[in-house]
PDB file of C-alpha atoms in Angstrom:
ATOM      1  CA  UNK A   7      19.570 -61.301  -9.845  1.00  0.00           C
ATOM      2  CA  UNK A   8      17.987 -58.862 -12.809  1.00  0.00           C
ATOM      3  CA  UNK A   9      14.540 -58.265 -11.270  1.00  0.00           C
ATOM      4  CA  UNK A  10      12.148 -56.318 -13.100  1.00  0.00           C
ATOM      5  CA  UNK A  11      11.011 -52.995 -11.702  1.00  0.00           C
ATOM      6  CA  UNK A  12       8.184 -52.028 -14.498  1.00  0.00           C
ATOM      7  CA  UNK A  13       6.048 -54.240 -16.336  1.00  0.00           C
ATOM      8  CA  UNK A  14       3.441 -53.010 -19.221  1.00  0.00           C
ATOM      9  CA  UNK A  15       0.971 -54.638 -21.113  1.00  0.00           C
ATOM     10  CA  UNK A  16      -1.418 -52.998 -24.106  1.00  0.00           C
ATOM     11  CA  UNK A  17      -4.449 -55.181 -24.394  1.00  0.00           C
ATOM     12  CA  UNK A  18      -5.987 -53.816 -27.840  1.00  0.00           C
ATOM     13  CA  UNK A  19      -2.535 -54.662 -29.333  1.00  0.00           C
ATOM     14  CA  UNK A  20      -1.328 -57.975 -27.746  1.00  0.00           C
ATOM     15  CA  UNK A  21       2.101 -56.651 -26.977  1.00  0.00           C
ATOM     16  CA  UNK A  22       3.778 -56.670 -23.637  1.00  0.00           C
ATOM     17  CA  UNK A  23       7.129 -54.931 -22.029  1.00  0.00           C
ATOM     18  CA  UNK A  24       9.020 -55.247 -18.815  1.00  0.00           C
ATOM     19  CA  UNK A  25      12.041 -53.031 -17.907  1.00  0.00           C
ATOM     20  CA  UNK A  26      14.641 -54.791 -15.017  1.00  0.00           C
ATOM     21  CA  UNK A  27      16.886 -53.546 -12.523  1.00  0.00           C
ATOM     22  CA  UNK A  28      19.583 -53.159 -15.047  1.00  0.00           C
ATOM     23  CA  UNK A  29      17.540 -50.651 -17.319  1.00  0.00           C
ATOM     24  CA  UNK A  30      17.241 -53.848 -19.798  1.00  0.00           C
ATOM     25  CA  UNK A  31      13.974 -53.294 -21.955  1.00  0.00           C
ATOM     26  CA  UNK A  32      12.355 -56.698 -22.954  1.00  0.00           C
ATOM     27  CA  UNK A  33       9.115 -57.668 -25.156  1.00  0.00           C
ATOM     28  CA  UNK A  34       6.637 -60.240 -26.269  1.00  0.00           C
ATOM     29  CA  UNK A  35       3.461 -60.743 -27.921  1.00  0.00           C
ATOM     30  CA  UNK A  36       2.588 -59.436 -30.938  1.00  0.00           C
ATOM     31  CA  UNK A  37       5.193 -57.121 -32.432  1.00  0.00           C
ATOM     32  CA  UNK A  38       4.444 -56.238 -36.269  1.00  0.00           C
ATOM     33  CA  UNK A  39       2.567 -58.945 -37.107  1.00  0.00           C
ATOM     34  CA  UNK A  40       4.734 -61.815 -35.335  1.00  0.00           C
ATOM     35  CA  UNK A  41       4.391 -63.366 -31.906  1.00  0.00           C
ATOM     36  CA  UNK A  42       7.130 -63.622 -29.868  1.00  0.00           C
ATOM     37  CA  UNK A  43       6.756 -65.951 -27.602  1.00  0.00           C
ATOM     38  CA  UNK A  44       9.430 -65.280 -25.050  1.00  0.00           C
ATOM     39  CA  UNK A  45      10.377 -61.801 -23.566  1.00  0.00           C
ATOM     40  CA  UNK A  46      13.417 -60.649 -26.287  1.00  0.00           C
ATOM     41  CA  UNK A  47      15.930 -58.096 -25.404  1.00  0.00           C
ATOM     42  CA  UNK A  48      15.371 -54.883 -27.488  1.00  0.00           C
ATOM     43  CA  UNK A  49      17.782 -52.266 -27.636  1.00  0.00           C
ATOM     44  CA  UNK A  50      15.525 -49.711 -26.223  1.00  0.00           C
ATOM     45  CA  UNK A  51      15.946 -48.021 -22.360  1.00  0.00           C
ATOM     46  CA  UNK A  52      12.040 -47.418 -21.966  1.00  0.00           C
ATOM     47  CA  UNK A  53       9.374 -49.703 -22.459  1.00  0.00           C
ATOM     48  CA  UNK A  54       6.869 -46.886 -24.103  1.00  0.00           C
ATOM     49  CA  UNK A  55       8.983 -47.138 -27.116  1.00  0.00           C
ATOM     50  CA  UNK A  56       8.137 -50.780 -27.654  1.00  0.00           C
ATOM     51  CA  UNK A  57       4.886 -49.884 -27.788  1.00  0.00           C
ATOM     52  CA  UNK A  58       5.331 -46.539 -30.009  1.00  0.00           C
ATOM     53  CA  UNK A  59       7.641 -48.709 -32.361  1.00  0.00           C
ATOM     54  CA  UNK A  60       5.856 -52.325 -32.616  1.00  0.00           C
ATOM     55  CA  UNK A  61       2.333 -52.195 -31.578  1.00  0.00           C
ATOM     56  CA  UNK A  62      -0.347 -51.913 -34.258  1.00  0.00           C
ATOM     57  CA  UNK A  63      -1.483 -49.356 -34.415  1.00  0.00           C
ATOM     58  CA  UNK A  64       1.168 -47.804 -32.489  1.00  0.00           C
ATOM     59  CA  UNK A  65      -0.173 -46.825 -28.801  1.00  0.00           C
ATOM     60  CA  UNK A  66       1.007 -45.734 -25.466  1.00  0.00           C
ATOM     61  CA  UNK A  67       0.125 -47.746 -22.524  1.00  0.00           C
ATOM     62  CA  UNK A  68       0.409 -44.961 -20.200  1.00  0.00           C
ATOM     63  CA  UNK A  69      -0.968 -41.081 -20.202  1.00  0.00           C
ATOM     64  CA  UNK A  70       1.374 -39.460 -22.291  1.00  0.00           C
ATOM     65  CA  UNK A  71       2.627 -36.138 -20.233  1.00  0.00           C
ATOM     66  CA  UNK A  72       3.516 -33.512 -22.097  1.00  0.00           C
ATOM     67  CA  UNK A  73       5.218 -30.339 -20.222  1.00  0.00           C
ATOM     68  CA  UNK A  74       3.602 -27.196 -20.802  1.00  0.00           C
ATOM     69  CA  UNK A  75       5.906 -24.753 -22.902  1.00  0.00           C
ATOM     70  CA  UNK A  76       6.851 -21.186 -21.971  1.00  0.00           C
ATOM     71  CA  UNK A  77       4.713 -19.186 -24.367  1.00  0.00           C
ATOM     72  CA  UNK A  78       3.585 -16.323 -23.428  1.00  0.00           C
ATOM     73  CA  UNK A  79       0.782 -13.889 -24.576  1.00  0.00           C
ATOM     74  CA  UNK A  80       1.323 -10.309 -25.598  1.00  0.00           C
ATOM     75  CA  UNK A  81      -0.722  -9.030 -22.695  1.00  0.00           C
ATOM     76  CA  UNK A  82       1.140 -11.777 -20.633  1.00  0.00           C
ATOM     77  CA  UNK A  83       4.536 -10.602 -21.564  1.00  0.00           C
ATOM     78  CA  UNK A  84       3.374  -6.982 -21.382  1.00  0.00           C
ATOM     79  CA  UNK A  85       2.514  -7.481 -17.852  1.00  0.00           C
ATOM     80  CA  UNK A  86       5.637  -9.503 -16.777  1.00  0.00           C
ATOM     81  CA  UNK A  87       7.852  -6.260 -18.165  1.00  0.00           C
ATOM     82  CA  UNK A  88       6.557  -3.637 -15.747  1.00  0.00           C
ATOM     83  CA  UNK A  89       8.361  -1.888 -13.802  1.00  0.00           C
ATOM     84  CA  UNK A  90      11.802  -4.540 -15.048  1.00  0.00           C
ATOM     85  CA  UNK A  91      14.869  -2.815 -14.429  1.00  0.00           C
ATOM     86  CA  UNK A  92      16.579  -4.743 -17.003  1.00  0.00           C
ATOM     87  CA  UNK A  93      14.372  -3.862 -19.900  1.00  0.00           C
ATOM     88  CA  UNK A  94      13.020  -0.488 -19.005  1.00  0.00           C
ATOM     89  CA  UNK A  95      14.654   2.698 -20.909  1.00  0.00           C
ATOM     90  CA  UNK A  96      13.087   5.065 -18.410  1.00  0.00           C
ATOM     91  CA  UNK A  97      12.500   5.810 -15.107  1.00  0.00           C
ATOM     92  CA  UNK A  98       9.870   7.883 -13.177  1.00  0.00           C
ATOM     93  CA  UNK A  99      10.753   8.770  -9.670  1.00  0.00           C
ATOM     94  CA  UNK A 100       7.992   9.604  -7.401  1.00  0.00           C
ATOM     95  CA  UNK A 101       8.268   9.675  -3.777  1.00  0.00           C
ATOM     96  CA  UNK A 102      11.916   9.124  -4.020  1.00  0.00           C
ATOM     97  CA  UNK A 103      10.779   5.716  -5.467  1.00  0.00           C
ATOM     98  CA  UNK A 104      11.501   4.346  -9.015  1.00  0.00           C
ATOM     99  CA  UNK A 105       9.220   2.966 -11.747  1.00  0.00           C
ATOM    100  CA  UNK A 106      10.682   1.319 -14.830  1.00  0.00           C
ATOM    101  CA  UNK A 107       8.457   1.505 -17.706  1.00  0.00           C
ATOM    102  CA  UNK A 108       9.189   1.299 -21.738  1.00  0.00           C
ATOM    103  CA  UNK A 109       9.161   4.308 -23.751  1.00  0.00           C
ATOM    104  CA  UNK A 110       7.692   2.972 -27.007  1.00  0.00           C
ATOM    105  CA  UNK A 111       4.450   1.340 -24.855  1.00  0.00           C
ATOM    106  CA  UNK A 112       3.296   4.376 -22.973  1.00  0.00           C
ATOM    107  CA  UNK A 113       3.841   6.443 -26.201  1.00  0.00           C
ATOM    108  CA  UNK A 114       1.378   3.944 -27.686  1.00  0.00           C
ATOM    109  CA  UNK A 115      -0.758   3.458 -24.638  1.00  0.00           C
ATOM    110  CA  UNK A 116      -1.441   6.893 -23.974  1.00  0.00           C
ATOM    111  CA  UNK A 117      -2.107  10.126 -26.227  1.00  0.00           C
ATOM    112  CA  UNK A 118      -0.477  12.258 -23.098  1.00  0.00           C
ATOM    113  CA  UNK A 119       2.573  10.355 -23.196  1.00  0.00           C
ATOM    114  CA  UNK A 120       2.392  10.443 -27.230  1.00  0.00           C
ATOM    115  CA  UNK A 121       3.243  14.071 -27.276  1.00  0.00           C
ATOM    116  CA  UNK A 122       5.223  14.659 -24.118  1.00  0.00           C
ATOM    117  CA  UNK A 123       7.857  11.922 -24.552  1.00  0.00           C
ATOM    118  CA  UNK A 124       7.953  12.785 -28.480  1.00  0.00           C
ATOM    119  CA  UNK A 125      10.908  14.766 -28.235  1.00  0.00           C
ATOM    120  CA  UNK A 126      12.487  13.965 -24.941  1.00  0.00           C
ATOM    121  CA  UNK A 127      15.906  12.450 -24.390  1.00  0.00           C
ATOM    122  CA  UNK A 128      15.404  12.035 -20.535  1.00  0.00           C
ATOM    123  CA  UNK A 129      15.753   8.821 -18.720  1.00  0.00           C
ATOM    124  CA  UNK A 130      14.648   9.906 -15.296  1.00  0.00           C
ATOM    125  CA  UNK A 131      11.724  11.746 -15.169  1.00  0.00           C
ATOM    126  CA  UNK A 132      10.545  13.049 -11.984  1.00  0.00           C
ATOM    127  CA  UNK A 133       6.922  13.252 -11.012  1.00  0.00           C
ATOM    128  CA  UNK A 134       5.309  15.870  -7.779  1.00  0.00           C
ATOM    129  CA  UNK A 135       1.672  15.746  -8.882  1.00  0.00           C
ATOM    130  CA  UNK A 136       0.552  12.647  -8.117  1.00  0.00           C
ATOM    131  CA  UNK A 137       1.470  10.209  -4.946  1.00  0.00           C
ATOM    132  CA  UNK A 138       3.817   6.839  -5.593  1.00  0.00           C
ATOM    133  CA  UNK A 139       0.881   4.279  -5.447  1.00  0.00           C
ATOM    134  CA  UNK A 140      -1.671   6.608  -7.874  1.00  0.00           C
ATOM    135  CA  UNK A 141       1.299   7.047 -10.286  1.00  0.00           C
ATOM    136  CA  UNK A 142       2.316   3.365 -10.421  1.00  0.00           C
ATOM    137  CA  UNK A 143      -1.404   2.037 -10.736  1.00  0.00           C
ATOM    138  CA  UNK A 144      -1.418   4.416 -13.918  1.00  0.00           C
ATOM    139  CA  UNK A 145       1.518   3.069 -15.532  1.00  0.00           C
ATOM    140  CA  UNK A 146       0.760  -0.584 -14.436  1.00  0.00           C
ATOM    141  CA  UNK A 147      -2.924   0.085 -16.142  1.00  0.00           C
ATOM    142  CA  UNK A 148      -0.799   1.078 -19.095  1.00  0.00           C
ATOM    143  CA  UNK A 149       0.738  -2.614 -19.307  1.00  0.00           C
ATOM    144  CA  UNK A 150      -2.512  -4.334 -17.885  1.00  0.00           C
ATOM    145  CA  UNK A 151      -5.639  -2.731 -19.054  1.00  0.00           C
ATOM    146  CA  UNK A 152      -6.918  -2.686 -15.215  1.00  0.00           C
ATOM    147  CA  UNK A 153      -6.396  -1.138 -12.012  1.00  0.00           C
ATOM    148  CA  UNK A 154      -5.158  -2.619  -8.533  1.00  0.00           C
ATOM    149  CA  UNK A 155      -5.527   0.137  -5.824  1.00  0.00           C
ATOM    150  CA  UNK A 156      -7.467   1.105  -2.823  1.00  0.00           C
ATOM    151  CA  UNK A 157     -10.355   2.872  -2.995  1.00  0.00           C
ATOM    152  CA  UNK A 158      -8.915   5.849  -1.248  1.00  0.00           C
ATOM    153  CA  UNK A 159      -6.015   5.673  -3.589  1.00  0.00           C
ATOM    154  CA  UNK A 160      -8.608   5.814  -6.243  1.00  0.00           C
ATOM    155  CA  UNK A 161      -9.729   9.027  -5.986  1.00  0.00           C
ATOM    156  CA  UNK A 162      -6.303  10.282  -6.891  1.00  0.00           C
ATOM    157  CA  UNK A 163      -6.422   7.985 -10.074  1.00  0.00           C
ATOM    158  CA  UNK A 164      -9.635   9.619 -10.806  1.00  0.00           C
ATOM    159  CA  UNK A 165      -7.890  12.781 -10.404  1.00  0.00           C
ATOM    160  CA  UNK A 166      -5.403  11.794 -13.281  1.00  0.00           C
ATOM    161  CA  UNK A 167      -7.308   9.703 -15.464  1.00  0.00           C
ATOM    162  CA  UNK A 168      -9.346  13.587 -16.127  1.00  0.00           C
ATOM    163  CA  UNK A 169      -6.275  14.904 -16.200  1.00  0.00           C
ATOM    164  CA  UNK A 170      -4.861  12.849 -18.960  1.00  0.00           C
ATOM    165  CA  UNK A 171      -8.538  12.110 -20.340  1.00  0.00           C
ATOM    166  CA  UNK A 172      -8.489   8.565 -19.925  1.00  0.00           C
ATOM    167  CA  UNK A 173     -11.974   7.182 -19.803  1.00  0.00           C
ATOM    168  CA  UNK A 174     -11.824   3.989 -19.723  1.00  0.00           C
ATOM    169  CA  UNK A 175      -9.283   4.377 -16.619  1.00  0.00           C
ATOM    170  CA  UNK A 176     -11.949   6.910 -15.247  1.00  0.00           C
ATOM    171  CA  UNK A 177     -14.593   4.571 -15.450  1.00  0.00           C
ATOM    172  CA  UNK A 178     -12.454   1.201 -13.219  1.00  0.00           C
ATOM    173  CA  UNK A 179     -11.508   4.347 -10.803  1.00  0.00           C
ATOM    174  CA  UNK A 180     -15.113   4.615 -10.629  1.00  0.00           C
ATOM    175  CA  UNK A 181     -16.194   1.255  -9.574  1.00  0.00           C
ATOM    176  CA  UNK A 182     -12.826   0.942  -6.954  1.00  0.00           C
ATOM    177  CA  UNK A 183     -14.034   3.854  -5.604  1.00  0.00           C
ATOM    178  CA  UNK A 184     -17.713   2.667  -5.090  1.00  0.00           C
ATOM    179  CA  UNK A 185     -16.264  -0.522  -2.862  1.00  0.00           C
ATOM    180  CA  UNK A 186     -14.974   2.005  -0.604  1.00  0.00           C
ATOM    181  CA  UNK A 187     -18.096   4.200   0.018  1.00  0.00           C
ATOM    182  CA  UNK A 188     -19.377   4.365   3.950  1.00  0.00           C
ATOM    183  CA  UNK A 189     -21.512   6.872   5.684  1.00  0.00           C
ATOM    184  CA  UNK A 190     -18.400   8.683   7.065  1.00  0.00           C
ATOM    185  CA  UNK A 191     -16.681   9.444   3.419  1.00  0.00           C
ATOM    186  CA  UNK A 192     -19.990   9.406   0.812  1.00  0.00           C
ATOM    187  CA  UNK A 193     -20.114  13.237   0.840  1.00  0.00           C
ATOM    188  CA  UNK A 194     -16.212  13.477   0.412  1.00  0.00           C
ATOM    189  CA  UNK A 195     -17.024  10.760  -2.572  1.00  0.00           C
ATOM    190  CA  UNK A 196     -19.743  12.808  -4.036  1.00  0.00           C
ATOM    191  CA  UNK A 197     -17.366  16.300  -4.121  1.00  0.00           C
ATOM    192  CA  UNK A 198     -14.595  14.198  -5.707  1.00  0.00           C
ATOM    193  CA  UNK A 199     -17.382  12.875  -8.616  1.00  0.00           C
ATOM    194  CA  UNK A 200     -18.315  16.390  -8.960  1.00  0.00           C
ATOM    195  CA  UNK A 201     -15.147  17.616  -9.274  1.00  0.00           C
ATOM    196  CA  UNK A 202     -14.384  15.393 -11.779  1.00  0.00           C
ATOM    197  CA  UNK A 203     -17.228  14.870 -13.638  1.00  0.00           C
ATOM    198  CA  UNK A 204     -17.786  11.349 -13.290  1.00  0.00           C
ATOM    199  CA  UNK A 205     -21.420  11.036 -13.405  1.00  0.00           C
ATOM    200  CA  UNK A 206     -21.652   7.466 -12.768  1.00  0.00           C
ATOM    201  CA  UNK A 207     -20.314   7.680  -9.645  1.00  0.00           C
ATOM    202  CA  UNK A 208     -21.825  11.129  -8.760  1.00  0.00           C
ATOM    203  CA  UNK A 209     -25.303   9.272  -9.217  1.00  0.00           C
ATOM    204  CA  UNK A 210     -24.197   6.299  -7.179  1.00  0.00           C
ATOM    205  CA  UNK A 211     -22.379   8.558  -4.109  1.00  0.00           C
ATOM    206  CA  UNK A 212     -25.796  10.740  -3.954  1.00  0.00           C
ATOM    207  CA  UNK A 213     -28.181   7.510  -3.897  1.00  0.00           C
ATOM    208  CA  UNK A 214     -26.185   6.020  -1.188  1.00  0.00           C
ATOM    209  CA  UNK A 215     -26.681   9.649   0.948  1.00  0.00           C
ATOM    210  CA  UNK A 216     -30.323   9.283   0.522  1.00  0.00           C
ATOM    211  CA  UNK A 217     -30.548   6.336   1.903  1.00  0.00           C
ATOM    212  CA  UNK A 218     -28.740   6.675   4.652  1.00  0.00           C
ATOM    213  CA  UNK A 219     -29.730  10.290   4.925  1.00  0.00           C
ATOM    214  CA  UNK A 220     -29.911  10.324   8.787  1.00  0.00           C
ATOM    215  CA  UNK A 221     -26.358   9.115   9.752  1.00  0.00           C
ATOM    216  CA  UNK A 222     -24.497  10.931   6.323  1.00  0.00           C
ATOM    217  CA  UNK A 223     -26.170  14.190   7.595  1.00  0.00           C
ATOM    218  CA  UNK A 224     -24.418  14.089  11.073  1.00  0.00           C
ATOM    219  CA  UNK A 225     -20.906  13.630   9.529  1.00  0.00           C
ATOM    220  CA  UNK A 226     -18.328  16.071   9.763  1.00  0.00           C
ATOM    221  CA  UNK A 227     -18.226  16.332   5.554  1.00  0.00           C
ATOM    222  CA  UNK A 228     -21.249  16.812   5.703  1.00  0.00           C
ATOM    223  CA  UNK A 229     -20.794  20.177   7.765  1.00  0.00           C
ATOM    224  CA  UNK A 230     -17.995  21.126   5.570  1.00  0.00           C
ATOM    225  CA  UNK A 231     -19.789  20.607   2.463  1.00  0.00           C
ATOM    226  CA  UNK A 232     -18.959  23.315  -0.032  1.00  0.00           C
ATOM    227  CA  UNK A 233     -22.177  25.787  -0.081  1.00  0.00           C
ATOM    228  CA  UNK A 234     -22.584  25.384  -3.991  1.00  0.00           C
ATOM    229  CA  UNK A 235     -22.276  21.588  -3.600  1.00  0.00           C
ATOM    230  CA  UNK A 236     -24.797  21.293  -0.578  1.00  0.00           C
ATOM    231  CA  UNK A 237     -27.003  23.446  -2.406  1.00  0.00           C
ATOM    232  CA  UNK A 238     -27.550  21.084  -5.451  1.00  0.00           C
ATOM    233  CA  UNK A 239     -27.541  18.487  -3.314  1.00  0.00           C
ATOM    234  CA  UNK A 240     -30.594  19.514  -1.024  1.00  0.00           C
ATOM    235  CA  UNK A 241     -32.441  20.177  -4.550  1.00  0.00           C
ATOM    236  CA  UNK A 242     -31.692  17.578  -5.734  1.00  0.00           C
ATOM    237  CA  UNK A 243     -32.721  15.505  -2.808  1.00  0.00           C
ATOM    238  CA  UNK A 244     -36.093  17.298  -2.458  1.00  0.00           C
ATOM    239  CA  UNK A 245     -36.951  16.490  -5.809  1.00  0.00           C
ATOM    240  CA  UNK A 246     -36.167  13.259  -5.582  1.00  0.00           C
ATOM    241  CA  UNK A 247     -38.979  13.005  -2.131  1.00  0.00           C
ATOM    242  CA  UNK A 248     -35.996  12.633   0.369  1.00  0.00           C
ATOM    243  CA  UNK A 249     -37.786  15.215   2.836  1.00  0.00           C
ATOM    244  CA  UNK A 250     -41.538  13.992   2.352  1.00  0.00           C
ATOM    245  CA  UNK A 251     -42.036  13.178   5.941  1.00  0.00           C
TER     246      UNK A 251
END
């Protein structure tokens, strides 16, 4: 016996479909403008093309699923190539550990890289001043246009984003690093801002010291705070009524 598996019916239209066991298609109804009384055999092997073909209008009497495609962005391809052995035509090795980046990006990504891969024929470049996860969250920033790093980590990419004078990486440095702020490191957080001129988070390291003047002041950095540095700091605390009572 042919029994039929899928049965489909499209109100607006007056058309109906059943599909049997077989993978026969049949319909009835109104198809173009006649009626067909009894289910016909078409030559079709889904009933959604009786509806696409005879219905009128034509119509689909289910959701219509349509599989998303594979396109990509530019930032969204840009991302996916980091650090891709198979595309990459150079290498940095820091830490006796490999990153894969592209030439032609960080030449247009960064002014430092500009100049000092101009005239260079090296694929393996090997890097000592900066540590394996500071080095890779620059060159990652270079595909991504952000950061994804601890905040201890981040004072190192603060270290380098000076060094290479890249403010808008100095500036996400800054706000990873203020996540990470307690009692116990704000003074070595404030020296680092200092050091690196990154006033935003200078201002932010020194209000969190104020207010929690009592416990920052017993710390260890604290005691080891550079003279010059405590100096400014004490001034700059008075004036701002830290020591009124």
């Amino acid at each position: 016996m042919n029994r039929i598996v899928e049965i489909a019916a499209c109100h607006s239209s007056h058309t109906s479909a059943c599909k049997t066991q077989s993978g026969q298609v049949y319909m009835w109804g109104q198809c173009r403008g006649q009626s067909v009384i009894l289910p016909y055999l078409t030559y079709f092997v889904c009933t959604d093309d009786v509806f696409a073909c005879f219905s009128t209008p034509a119509v689909m009497w289910r959701p219509l699923s349509v599989e998303a495609d594979e396109h990509l962005t530019v930032a969204e391809s840009l991302r996916k190539e980091f650090d891709n052995p198979e595309t990459a035509d150079l290498k940095f090795l820091v830490d006796e550990k490999y990153i894969h980046v592209h030439k032609v990006l960080l030449q247009i990504r960064c002014e430092h890289f500009r100049s000092f891969l101009h005239e260079s024929e090296e694929e393996i470049i090997e890097m000592n001043q900066f540590s394996y996860p500071v080095y890779r969250a620059f060159l990652e920033y270079l595909y991504t246009d952000s950061i994804s790093i601890s905040p201890e980590d981040a004072i190192g990419l603060l270290e380098l984003a000076t060094s290479y004078r890249e403010n808008r990486l100095k500036q996400l440095c800054q706000q990873t690093i203020k996540q990470g702020i307690c009692e116990e490191n704000a003074v070595i957080l404030l020296s680092a801002a200092v050091k690196y001129e990154a006033q935003d988070l200078e201002e932010f390291c020194f209000r969190f010291c104020i207010n929690h003047m009592t416990v920052v002041t017993q710390t260890n950095a604290f005691a080891e705070m550079e003279s010059e540095l405590l100096k400014n700091f004490i001034n700059k605390a008075s004036r701002s009524g830290a020591f009124k009572n």
